[in-house]
Coordinates of C-alpha atoms in Angstrom, one line a residue:
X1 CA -1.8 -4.2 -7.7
X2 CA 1.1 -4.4 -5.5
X3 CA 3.4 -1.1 -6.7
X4 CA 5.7 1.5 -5.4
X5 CA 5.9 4.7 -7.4
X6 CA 8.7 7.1 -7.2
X7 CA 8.6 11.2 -8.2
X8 CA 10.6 14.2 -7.2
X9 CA 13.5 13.6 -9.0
X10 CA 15.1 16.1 -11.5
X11 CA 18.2 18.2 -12.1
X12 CA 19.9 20.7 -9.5
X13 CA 23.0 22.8 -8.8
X14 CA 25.6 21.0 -6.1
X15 CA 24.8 22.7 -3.0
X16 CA 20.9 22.4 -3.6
X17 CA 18.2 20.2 -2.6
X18 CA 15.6 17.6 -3.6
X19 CA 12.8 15.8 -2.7
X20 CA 12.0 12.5 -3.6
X21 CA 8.6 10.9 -3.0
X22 CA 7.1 7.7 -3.2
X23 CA 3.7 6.3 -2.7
X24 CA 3.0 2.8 -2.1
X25 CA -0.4 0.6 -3.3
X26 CA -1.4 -2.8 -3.0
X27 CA 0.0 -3.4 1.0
X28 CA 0.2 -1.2 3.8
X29 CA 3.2 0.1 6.0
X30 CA 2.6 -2.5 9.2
X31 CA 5.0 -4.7 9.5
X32 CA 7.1 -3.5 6.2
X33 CA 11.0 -1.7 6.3
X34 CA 11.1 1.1 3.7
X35 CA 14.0 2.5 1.7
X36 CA 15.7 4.4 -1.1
X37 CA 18.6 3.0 -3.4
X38 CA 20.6 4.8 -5.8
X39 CA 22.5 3.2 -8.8
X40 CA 24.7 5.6 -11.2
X41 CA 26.5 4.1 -14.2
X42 CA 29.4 1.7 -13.4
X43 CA 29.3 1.5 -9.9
X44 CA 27.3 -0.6 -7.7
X45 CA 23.8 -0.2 -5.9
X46 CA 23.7 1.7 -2.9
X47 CA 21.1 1.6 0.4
X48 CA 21.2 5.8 0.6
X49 CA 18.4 5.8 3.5
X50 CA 15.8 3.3 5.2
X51 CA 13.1 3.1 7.7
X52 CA 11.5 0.4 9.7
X53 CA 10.2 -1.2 12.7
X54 CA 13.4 -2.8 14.0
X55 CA 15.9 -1.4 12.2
X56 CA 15.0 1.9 13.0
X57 CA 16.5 4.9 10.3
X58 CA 19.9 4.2 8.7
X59 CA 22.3 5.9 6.1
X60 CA 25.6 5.0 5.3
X61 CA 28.4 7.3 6.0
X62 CA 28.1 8.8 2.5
X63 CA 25.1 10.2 2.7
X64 CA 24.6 10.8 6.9
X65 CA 24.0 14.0 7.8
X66 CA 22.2 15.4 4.3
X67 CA 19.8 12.8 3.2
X68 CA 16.5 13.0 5.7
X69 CA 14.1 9.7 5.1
X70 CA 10.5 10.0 6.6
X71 CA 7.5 8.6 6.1
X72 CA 3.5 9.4 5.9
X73 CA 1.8 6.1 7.6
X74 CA -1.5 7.8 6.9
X75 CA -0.7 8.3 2.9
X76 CA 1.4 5.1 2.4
X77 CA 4.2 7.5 1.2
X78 CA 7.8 7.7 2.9
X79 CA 9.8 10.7 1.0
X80 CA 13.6 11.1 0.9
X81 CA 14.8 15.0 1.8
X82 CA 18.1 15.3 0.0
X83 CA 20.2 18.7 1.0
X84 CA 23.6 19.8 0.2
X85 CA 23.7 17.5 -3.1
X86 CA 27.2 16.9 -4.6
X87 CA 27.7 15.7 -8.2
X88 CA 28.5 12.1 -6.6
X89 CA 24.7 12.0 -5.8
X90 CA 23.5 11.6 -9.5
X91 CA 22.0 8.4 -10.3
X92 CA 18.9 7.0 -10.5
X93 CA 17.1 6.6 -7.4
X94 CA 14.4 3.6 -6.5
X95 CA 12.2 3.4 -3.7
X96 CA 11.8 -0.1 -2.1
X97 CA 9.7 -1.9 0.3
X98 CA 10.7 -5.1 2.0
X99 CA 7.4 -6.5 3.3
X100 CA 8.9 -9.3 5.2
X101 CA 10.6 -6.7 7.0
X102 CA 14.3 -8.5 7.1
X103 CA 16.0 -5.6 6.3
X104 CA 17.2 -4.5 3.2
X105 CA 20.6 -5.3 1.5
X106 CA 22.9 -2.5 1.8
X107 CA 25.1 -2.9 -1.4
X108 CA 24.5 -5.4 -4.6
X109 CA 25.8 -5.3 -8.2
X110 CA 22.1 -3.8 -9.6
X111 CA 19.2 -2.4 -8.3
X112 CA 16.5 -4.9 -8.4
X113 CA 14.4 -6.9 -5.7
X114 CA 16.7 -8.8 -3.4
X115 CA 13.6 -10.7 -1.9
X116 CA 10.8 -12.3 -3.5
X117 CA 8.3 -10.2 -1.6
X118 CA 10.5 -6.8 -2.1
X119 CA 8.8 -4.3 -4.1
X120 CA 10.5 -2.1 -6.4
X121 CA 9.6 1.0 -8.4
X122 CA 10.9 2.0 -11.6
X123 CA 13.3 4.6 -10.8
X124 CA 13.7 8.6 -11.0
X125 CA 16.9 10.3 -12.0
X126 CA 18.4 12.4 -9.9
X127 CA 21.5 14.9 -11.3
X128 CA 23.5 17.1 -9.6
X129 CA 25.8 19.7 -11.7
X130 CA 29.4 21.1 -10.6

């Protein structure tokens, strides 16, 4: 079965840290751009971090400088090292492969595959307190 599974997630002070895994079955990393969304109530759905071939790492500006996105090519798992969390971080967080590799969308109205051949996973919540 083609699946992406996302952990890690949880509650934490502002200031702390989190990290979020996610282990992919069903395909392999060749050839396939990896990333992490985030979606909190209200508000749109966000690229936070992604990694690929030719599109090399990318964050946007919100995120750049705390959010760390690596991944394990031997495990099939990319993780997402969050540091210095602000209450603007909650939200649920998804993990997403794009196996055409064409690069992944960086805003849309909801969390959910852009691409027919985008794999999603269900989503871990991630809350930061004041």
């Amino acid at each position: 079965e083609v699946q992406v599974v996302e952990s890690g997630g949880g509650s934490v002070q502002a200031g702390g840290s989190l990290r979020l895994s996610c282990i992919a079955s069903g395909f392999t990393f060749a050839g396939t751009d990896m990333g992490w969304y985030r979606q909190a109530p209200g508000n749109d759905c966000e690229l936070v971090a992604s990694i690929g071939g030719d599109v090399g790492v990318y964050y946007p500006q919100s995120v750049k400088g705390r959010f760390t996105i690596s991944q394990d090519n031997a495990k099939n798992m990319i993780y997402l090292q969050m540091n210095a969390l602000k209450p603007e971080d909650t939200a649920v967080y998804y993990c997403a492969a794009d196996r055409e590799a064409l690069g992944l969308v960086a805003r849309m109205r909801q969390c959910q595959p852009y691409r027919s051949l985008e794999v999603w996973g269900q989503g871990t919540q991630v809350t930061v307190s004041s």
